[in-house]
PDB file of C-alpha atoms in Angstrom:
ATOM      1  CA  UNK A   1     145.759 123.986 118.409  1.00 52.00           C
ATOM      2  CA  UNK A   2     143.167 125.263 115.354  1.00 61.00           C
ATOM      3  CA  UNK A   3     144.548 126.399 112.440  1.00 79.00           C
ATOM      4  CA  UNK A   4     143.912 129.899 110.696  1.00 91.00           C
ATOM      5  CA  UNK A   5     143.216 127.690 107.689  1.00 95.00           C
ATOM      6  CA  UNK A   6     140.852 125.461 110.014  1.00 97.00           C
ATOM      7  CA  UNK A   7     136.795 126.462 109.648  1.00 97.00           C
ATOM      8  CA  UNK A   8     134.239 124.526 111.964  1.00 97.00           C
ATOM      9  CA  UNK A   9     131.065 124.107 111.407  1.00 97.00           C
ATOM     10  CA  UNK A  10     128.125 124.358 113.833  1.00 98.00           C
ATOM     11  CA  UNK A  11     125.557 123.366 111.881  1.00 98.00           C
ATOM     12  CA  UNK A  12     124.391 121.641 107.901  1.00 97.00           C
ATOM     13  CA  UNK A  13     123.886 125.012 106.487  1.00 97.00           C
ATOM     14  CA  UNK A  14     127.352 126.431 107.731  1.00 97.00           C
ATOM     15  CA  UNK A  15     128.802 122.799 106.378  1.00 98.00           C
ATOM     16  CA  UNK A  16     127.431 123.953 102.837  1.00 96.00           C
ATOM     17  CA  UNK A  17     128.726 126.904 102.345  1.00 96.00           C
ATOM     18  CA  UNK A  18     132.150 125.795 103.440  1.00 97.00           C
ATOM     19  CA  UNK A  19     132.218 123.122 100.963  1.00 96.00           C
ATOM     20  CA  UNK A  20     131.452 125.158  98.501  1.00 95.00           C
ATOM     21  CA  UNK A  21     133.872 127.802  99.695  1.00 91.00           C
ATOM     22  CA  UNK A  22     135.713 129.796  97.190  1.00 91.00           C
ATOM     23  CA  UNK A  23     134.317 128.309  94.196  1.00 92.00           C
ATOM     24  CA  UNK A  24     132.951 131.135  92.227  1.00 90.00           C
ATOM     25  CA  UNK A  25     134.923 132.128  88.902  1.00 90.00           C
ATOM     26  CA  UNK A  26     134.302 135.176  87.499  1.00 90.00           C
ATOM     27  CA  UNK A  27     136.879 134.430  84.824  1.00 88.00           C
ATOM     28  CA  UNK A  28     133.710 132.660  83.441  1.00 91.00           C
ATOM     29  CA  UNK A  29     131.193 133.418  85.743  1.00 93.00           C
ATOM     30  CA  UNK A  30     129.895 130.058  87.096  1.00 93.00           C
ATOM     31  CA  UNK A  31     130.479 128.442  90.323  1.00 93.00           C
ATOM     32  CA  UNK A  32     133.778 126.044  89.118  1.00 91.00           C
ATOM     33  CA  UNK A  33     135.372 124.994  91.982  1.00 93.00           C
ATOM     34  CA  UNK A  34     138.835 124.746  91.569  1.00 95.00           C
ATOM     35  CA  UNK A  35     139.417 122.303  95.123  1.00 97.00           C
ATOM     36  CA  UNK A  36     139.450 118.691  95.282  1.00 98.00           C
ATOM     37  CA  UNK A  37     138.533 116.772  98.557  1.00 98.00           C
ATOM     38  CA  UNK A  38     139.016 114.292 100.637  1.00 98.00           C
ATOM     39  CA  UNK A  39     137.093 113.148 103.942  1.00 98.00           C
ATOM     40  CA  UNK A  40     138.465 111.646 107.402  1.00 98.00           C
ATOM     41  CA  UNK A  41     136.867 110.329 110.203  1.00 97.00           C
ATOM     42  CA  UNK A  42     139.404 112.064 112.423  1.00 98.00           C
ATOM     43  CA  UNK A  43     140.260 115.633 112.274  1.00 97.00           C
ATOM     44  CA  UNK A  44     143.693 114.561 113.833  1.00 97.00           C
ATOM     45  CA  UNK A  45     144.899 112.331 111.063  1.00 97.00           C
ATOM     46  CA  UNK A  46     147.482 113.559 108.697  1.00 97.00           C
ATOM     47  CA  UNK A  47     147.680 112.948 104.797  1.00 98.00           C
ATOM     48  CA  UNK A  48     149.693 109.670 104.889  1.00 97.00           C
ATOM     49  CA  UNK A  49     150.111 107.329 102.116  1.00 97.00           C
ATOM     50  CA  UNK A  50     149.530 103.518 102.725  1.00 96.00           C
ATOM     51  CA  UNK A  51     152.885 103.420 101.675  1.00 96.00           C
ATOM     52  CA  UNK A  52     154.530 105.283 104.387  1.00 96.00           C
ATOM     53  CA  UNK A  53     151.745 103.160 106.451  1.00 95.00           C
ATOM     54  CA  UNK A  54     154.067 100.038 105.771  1.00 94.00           C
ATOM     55  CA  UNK A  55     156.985 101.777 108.173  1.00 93.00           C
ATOM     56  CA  UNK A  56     160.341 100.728 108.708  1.00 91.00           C
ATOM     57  CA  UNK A  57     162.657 101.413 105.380  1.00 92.00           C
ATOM     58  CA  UNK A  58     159.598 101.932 103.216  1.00 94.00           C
ATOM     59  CA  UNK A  59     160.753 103.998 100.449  1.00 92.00           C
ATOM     60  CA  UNK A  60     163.270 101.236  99.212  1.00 93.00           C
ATOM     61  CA  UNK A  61     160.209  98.579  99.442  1.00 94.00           C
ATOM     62  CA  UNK A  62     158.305 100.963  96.640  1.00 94.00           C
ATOM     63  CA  UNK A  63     160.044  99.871  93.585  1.00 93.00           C
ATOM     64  CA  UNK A  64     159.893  96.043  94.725  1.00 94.00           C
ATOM     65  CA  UNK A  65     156.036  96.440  95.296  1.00 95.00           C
ATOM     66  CA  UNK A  66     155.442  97.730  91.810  1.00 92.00           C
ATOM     67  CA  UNK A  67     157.254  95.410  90.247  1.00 92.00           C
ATOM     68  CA  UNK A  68     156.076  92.210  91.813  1.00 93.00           C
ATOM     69  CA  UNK A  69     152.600  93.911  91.347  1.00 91.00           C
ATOM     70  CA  UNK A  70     153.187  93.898  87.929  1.00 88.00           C
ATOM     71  CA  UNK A  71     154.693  90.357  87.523  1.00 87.00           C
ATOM     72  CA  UNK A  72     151.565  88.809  89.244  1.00 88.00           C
ATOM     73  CA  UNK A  73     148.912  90.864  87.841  1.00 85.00           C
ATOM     74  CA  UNK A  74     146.601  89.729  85.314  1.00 73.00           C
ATOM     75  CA  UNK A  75     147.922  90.478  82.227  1.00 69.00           C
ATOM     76  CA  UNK A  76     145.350  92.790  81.257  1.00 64.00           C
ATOM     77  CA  UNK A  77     145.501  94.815  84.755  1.00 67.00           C
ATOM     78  CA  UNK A  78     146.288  97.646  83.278  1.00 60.00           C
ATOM     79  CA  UNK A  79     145.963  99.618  79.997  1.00 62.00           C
ATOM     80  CA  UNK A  80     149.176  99.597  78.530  1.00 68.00           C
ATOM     81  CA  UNK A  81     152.692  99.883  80.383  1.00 79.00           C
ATOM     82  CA  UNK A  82     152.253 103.074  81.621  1.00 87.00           C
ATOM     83  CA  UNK A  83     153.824 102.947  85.689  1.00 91.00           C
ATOM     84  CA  UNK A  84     151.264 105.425  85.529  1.00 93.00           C
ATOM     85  CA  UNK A  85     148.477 103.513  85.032  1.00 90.00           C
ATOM     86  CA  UNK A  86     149.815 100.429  87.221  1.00 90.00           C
ATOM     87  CA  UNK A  87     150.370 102.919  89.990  1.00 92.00           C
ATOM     88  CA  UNK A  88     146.472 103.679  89.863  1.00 89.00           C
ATOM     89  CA  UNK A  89     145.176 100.132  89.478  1.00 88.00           C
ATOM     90  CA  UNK A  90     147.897  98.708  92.179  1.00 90.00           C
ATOM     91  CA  UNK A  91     146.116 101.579  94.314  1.00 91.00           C
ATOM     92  CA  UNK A  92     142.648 100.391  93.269  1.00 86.00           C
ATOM     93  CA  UNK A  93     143.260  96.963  94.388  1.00 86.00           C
ATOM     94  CA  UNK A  94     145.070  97.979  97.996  1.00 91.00           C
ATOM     95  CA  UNK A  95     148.604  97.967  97.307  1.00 94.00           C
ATOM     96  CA  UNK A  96     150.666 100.087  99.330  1.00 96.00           C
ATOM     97  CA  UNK A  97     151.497 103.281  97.555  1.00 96.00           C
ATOM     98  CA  UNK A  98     152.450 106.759  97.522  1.00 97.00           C
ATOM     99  CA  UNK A  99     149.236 108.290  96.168  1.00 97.00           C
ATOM    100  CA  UNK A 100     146.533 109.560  97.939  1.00 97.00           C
ATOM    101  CA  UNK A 101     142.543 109.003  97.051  1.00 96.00           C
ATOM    102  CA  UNK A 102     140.635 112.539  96.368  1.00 97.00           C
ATOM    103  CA  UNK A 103     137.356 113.470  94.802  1.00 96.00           C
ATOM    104  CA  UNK A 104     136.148 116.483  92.960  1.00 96.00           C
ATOM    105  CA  UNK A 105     132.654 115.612  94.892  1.00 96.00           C
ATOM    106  CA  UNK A 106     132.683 117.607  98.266  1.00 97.00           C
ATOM    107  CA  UNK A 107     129.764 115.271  99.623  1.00 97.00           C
ATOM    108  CA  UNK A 108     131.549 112.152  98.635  1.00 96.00           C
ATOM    109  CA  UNK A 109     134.388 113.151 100.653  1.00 97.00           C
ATOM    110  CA  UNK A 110     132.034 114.283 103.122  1.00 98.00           C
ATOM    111  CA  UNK A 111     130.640 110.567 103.011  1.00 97.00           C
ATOM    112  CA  UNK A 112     134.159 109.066 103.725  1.00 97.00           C
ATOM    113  CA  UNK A 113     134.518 111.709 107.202  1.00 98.00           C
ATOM    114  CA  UNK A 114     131.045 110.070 107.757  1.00 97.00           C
ATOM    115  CA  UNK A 115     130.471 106.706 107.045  1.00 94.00           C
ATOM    116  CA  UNK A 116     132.398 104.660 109.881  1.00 93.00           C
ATOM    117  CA  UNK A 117     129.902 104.586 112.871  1.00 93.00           C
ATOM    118  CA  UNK A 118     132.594 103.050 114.995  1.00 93.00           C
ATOM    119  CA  UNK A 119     133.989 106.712 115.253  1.00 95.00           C
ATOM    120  CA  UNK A 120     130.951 109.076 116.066  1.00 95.00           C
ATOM    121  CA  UNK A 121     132.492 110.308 119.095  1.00 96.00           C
ATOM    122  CA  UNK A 122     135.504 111.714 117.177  1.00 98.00           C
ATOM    123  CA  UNK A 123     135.539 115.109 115.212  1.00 98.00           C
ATOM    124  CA  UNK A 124     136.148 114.503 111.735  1.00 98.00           C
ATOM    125  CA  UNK A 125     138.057 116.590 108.818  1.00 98.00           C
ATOM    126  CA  UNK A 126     137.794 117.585 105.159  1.00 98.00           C
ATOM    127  CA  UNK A 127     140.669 118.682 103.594  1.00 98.00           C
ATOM    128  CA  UNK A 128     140.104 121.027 100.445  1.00 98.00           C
ATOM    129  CA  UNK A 129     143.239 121.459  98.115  1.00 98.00           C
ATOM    130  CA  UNK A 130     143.697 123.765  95.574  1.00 97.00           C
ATOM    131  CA  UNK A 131     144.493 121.724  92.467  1.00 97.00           C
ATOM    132  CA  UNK A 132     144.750 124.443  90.342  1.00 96.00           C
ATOM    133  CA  UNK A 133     146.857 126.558  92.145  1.00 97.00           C
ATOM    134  CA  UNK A 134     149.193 123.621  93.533  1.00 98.00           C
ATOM    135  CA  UNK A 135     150.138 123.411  89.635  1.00 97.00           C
ATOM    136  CA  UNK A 136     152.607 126.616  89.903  1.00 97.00           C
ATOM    137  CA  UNK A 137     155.059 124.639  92.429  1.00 97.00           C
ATOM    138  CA  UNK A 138     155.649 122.110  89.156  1.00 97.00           C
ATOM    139  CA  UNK A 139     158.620 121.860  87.747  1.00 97.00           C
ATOM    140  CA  UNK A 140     158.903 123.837  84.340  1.00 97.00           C
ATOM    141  CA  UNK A 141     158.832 120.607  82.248  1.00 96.00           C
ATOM    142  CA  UNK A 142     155.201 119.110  83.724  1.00 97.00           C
ATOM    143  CA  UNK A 143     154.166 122.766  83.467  1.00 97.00           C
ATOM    144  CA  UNK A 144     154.347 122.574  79.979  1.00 96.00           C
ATOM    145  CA  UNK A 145     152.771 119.137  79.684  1.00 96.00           C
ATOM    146  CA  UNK A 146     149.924 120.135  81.082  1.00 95.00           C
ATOM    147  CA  UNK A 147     149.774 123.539  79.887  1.00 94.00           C
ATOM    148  CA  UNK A 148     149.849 121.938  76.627  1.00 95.00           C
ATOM    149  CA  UNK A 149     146.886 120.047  76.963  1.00 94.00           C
ATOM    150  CA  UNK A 150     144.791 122.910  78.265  1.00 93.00           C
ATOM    151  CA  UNK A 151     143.915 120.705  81.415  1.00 93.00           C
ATOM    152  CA  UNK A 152     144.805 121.536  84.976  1.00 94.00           C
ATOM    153  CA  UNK A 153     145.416 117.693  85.933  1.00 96.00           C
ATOM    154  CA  UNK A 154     147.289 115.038  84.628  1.00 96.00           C
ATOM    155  CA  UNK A 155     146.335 111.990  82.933  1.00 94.00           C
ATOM    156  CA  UNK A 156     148.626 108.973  82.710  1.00 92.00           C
ATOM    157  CA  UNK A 157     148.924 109.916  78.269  1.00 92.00           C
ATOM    158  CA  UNK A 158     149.443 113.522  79.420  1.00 95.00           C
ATOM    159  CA  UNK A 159     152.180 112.321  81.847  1.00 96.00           C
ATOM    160  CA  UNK A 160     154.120 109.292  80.202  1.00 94.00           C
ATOM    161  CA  UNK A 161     155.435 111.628  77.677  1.00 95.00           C
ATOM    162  CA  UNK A 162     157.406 113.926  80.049  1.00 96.00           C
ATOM    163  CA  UNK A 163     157.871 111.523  83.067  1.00 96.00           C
ATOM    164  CA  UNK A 164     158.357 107.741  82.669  1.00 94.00           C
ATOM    165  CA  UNK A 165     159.000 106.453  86.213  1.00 94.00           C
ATOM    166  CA  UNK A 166     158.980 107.254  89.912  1.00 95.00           C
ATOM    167  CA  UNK A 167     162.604 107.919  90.093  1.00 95.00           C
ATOM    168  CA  UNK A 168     162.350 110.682  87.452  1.00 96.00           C
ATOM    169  CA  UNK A 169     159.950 112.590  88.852  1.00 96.00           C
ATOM    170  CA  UNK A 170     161.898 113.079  91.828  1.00 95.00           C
ATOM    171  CA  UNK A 171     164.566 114.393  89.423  1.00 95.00           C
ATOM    172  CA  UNK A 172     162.862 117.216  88.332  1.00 96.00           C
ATOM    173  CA  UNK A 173     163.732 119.314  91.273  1.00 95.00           C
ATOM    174  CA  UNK A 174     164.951 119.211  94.747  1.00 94.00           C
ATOM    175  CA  UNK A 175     161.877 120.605  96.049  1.00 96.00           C
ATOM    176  CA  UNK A 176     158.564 118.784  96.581  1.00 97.00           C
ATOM    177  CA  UNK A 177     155.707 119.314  94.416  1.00 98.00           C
ATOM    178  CA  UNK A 178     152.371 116.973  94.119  1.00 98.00           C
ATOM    179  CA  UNK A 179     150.835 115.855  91.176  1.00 98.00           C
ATOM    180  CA  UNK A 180     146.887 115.557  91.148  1.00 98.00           C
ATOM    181  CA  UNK A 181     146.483 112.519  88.261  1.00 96.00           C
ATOM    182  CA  UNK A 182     143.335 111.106  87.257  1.00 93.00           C
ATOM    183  CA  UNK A 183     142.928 107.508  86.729  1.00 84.00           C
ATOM    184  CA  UNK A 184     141.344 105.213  83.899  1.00 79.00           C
ATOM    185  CA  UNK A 185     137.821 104.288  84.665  1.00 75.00           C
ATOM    186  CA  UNK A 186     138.933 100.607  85.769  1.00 72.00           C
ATOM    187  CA  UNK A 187     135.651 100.205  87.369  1.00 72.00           C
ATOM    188  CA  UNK A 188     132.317 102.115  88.225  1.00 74.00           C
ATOM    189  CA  UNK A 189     133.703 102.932  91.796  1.00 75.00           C
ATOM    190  CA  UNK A 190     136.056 105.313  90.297  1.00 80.00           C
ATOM    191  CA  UNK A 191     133.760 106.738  88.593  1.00 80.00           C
ATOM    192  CA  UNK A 192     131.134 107.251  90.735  1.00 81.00           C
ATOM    193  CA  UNK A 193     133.388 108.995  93.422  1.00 85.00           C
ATOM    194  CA  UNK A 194     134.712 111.544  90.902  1.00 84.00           C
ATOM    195  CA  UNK A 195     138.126 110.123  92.112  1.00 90.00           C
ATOM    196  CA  UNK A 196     141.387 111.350  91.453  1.00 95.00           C
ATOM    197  CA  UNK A 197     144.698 110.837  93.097  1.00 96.00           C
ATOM    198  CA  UNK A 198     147.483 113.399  94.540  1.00 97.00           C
ATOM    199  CA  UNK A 199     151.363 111.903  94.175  1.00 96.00           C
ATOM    200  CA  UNK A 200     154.164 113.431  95.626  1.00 98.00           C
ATOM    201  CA  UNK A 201     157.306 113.423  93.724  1.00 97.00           C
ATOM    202  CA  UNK A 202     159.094 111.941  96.679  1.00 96.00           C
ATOM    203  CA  UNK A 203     157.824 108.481  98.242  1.00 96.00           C
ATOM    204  CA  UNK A 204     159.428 110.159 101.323  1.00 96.00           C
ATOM    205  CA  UNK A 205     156.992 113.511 101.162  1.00 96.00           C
ATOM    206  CA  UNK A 206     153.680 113.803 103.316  1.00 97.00           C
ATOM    207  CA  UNK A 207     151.214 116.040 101.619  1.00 98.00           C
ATOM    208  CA  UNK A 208     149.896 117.606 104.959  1.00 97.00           C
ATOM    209  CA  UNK A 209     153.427 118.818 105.673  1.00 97.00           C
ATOM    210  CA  UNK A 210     153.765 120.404 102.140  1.00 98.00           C
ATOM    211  CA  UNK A 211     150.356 121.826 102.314  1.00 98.00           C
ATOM    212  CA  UNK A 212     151.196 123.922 105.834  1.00 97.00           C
ATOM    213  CA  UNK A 213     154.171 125.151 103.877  1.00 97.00           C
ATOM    214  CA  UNK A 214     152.286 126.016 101.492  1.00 97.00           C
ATOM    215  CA  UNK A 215     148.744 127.492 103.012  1.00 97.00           C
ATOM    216  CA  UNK A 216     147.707 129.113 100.207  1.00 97.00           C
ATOM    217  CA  UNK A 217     146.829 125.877  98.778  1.00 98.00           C
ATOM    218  CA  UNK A 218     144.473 124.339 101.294  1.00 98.00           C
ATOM    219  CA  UNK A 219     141.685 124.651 103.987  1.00 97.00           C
ATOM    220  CA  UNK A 220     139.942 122.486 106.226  1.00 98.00           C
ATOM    221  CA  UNK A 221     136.810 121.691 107.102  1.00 98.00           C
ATOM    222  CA  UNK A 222     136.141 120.565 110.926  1.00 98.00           C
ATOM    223  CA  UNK A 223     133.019 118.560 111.462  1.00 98.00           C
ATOM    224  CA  UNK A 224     131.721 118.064 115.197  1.00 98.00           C
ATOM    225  CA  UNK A 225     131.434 114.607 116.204  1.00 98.00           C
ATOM    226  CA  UNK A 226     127.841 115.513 117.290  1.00 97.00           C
ATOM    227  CA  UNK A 227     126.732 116.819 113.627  1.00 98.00           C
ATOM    228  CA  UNK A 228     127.560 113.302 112.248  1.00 97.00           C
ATOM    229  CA  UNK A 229     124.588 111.596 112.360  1.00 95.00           C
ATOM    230  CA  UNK A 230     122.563 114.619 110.929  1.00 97.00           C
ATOM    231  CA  UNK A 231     125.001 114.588 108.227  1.00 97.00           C
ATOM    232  CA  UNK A 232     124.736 110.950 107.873  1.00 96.00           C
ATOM    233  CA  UNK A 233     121.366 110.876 107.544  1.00 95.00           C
ATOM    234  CA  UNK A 234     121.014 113.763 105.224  1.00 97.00           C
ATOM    235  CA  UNK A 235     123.688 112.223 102.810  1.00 96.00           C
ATOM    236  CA  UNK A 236     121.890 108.993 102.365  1.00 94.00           C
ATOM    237  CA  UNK A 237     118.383 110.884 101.161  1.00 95.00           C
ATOM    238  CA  UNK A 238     120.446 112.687  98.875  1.00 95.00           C
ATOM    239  CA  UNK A 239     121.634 108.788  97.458  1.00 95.00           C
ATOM    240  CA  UNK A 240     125.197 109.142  99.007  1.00 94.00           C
ATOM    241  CA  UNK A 241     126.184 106.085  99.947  1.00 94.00           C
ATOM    242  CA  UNK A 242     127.842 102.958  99.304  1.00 93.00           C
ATOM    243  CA  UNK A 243     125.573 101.662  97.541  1.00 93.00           C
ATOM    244  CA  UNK A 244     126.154 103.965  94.853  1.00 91.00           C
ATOM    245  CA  UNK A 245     129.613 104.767  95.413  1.00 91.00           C
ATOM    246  CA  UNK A 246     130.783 101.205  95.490  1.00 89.00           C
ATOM    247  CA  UNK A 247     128.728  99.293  92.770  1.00 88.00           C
ATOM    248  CA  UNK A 248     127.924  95.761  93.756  1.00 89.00           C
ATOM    249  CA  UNK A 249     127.168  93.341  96.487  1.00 93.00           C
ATOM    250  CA  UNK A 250     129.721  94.275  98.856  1.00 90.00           C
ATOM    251  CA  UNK A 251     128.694  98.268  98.443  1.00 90.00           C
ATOM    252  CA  UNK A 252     124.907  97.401  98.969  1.00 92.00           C
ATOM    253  CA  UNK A 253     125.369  94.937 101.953  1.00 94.00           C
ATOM    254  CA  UNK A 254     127.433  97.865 103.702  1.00 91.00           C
ATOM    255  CA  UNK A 255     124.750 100.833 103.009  1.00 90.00           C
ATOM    256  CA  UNK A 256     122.544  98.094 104.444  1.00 92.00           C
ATOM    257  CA  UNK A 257     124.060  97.474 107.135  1.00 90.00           C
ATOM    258  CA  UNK A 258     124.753 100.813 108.164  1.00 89.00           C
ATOM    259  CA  UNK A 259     121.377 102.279 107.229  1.00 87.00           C
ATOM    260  CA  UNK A 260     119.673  99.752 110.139  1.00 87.00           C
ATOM    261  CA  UNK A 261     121.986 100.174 112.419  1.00 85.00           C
ATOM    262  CA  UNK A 262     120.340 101.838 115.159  1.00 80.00           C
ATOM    263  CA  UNK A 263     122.105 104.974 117.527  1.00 71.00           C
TER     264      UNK A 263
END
């Protein structure tokens, strides 16, 4: 059943303004979106980490990831000691985790609802979070933090401070909150996606679920399987595509690949 927070599209100019939805601020008049993104190929699919992914007893197997992640790693893997920092690179390099990839870049999630051509039959989703507003469920003590630093997102240096590990962040309070966290630039990908991450405090917690408590906070975008290729197509004249977002061979072969394949 749609949602009242639900808006399809019909069409590329109704996608537009929906992405950009919301995103005037007349407490400085400019068009500063304060949503982050993030595209699926299925408008079904809720906001589940790979770590939940794992199943069975998966929130005791979190701590025992990390830490062999750690042991293994390179030694330089990761700036520093920060389980802040290794939570980002462990999620760069596919570990199962409890954070979530967004973007500030409403066509490069629209690039991840579109980019799989094994799934043009299926209606796809963008979710669009309020980051800014999500900060007021925070517990008094990250509030601060980040109030602090006159930023609305954390950093791992903004975070380490006031939250050292997993298990205290879950201590802060019984209810859930998320934490949007920007990563180091380990690599060009992350910076060409304008990525950032959203962490629940509890490994247990699915963002979706907390969001339709919470439906202030959120809105989604539903795409039409049958306006994907027109978006497709439209996105990769306006240079969104893997080659740019992932720099390198692999990134180039796949745009390739994709850009000849024929409907």
């Amino acid at each position: 059943m749609p949602s009242e927070n639900d808006i399809l599209i019909h069409s590329w100019e109704e996608l537009q303004n929906a992405l950009f939805h919301d995103s005037w601020d007349p407490k400085i008049n400019r068009y500063r979106s304060s949503y982050v993104y993030r595209g699926m190929w299925n408008k079904n699919f809720e906001l589940t980490t790979s770590l939940i992914r794992l199943g069975g007893d998966y929130s005791k197997l979190e701590t025992h990831l990390l830490r062999n992640f750690r042991k293994y790693a390179h030694r330089d893997a990761a700036p520093g000691n920060s389980i802040w920092n290794w939570l980002a690179v462990a999620q760069h390099h596919g570990l199962p985790t409890r954070l979530l990839d967004w973007t500030y870049s409403p066509f490069v999630a629209l690039h991840f609802a579109t980019n799989n051509l094994l799934h043009y039959d299926t209606d796809a989703v963008i979710w669009c979070v309020n980051y800014v507003k999500s900060n007021t469920h925070l517990p008094l003590v990250l509030k601060d933090a980040i109030s602090a630093e006159g930023s609305n997102v954390f950093t791992p240096e903004v975070l380490e401070p006031v939250c050292s590990s997993l298990k205290e962040l879950g201590a802060f309070q019984e209810e859930d909150f998320v934490v949007f966290l920007e990563p180091p630039s380990l690599d060009g990908r992350i910076v060409h996606q304008f990525a950032l991450f959203a962490l629940m405090s509890s490994s247990t917690a699915l963002l979706s679920d907390w969001l339709k408590q919470n439906p202030d906070l959120y809105f989604r975008i539903i795409i039409p399987a049958r306006l994907k290729w027109e978006i497709r197509d439209k996105l990769d004249q306006a240079n969104i595509t893997e080659r740019v977002l992932f720099p390198g061979l692999n990134g180039l072969s796949e745009w390739l690949r994709r850009h000849y394949t024929t409907i």
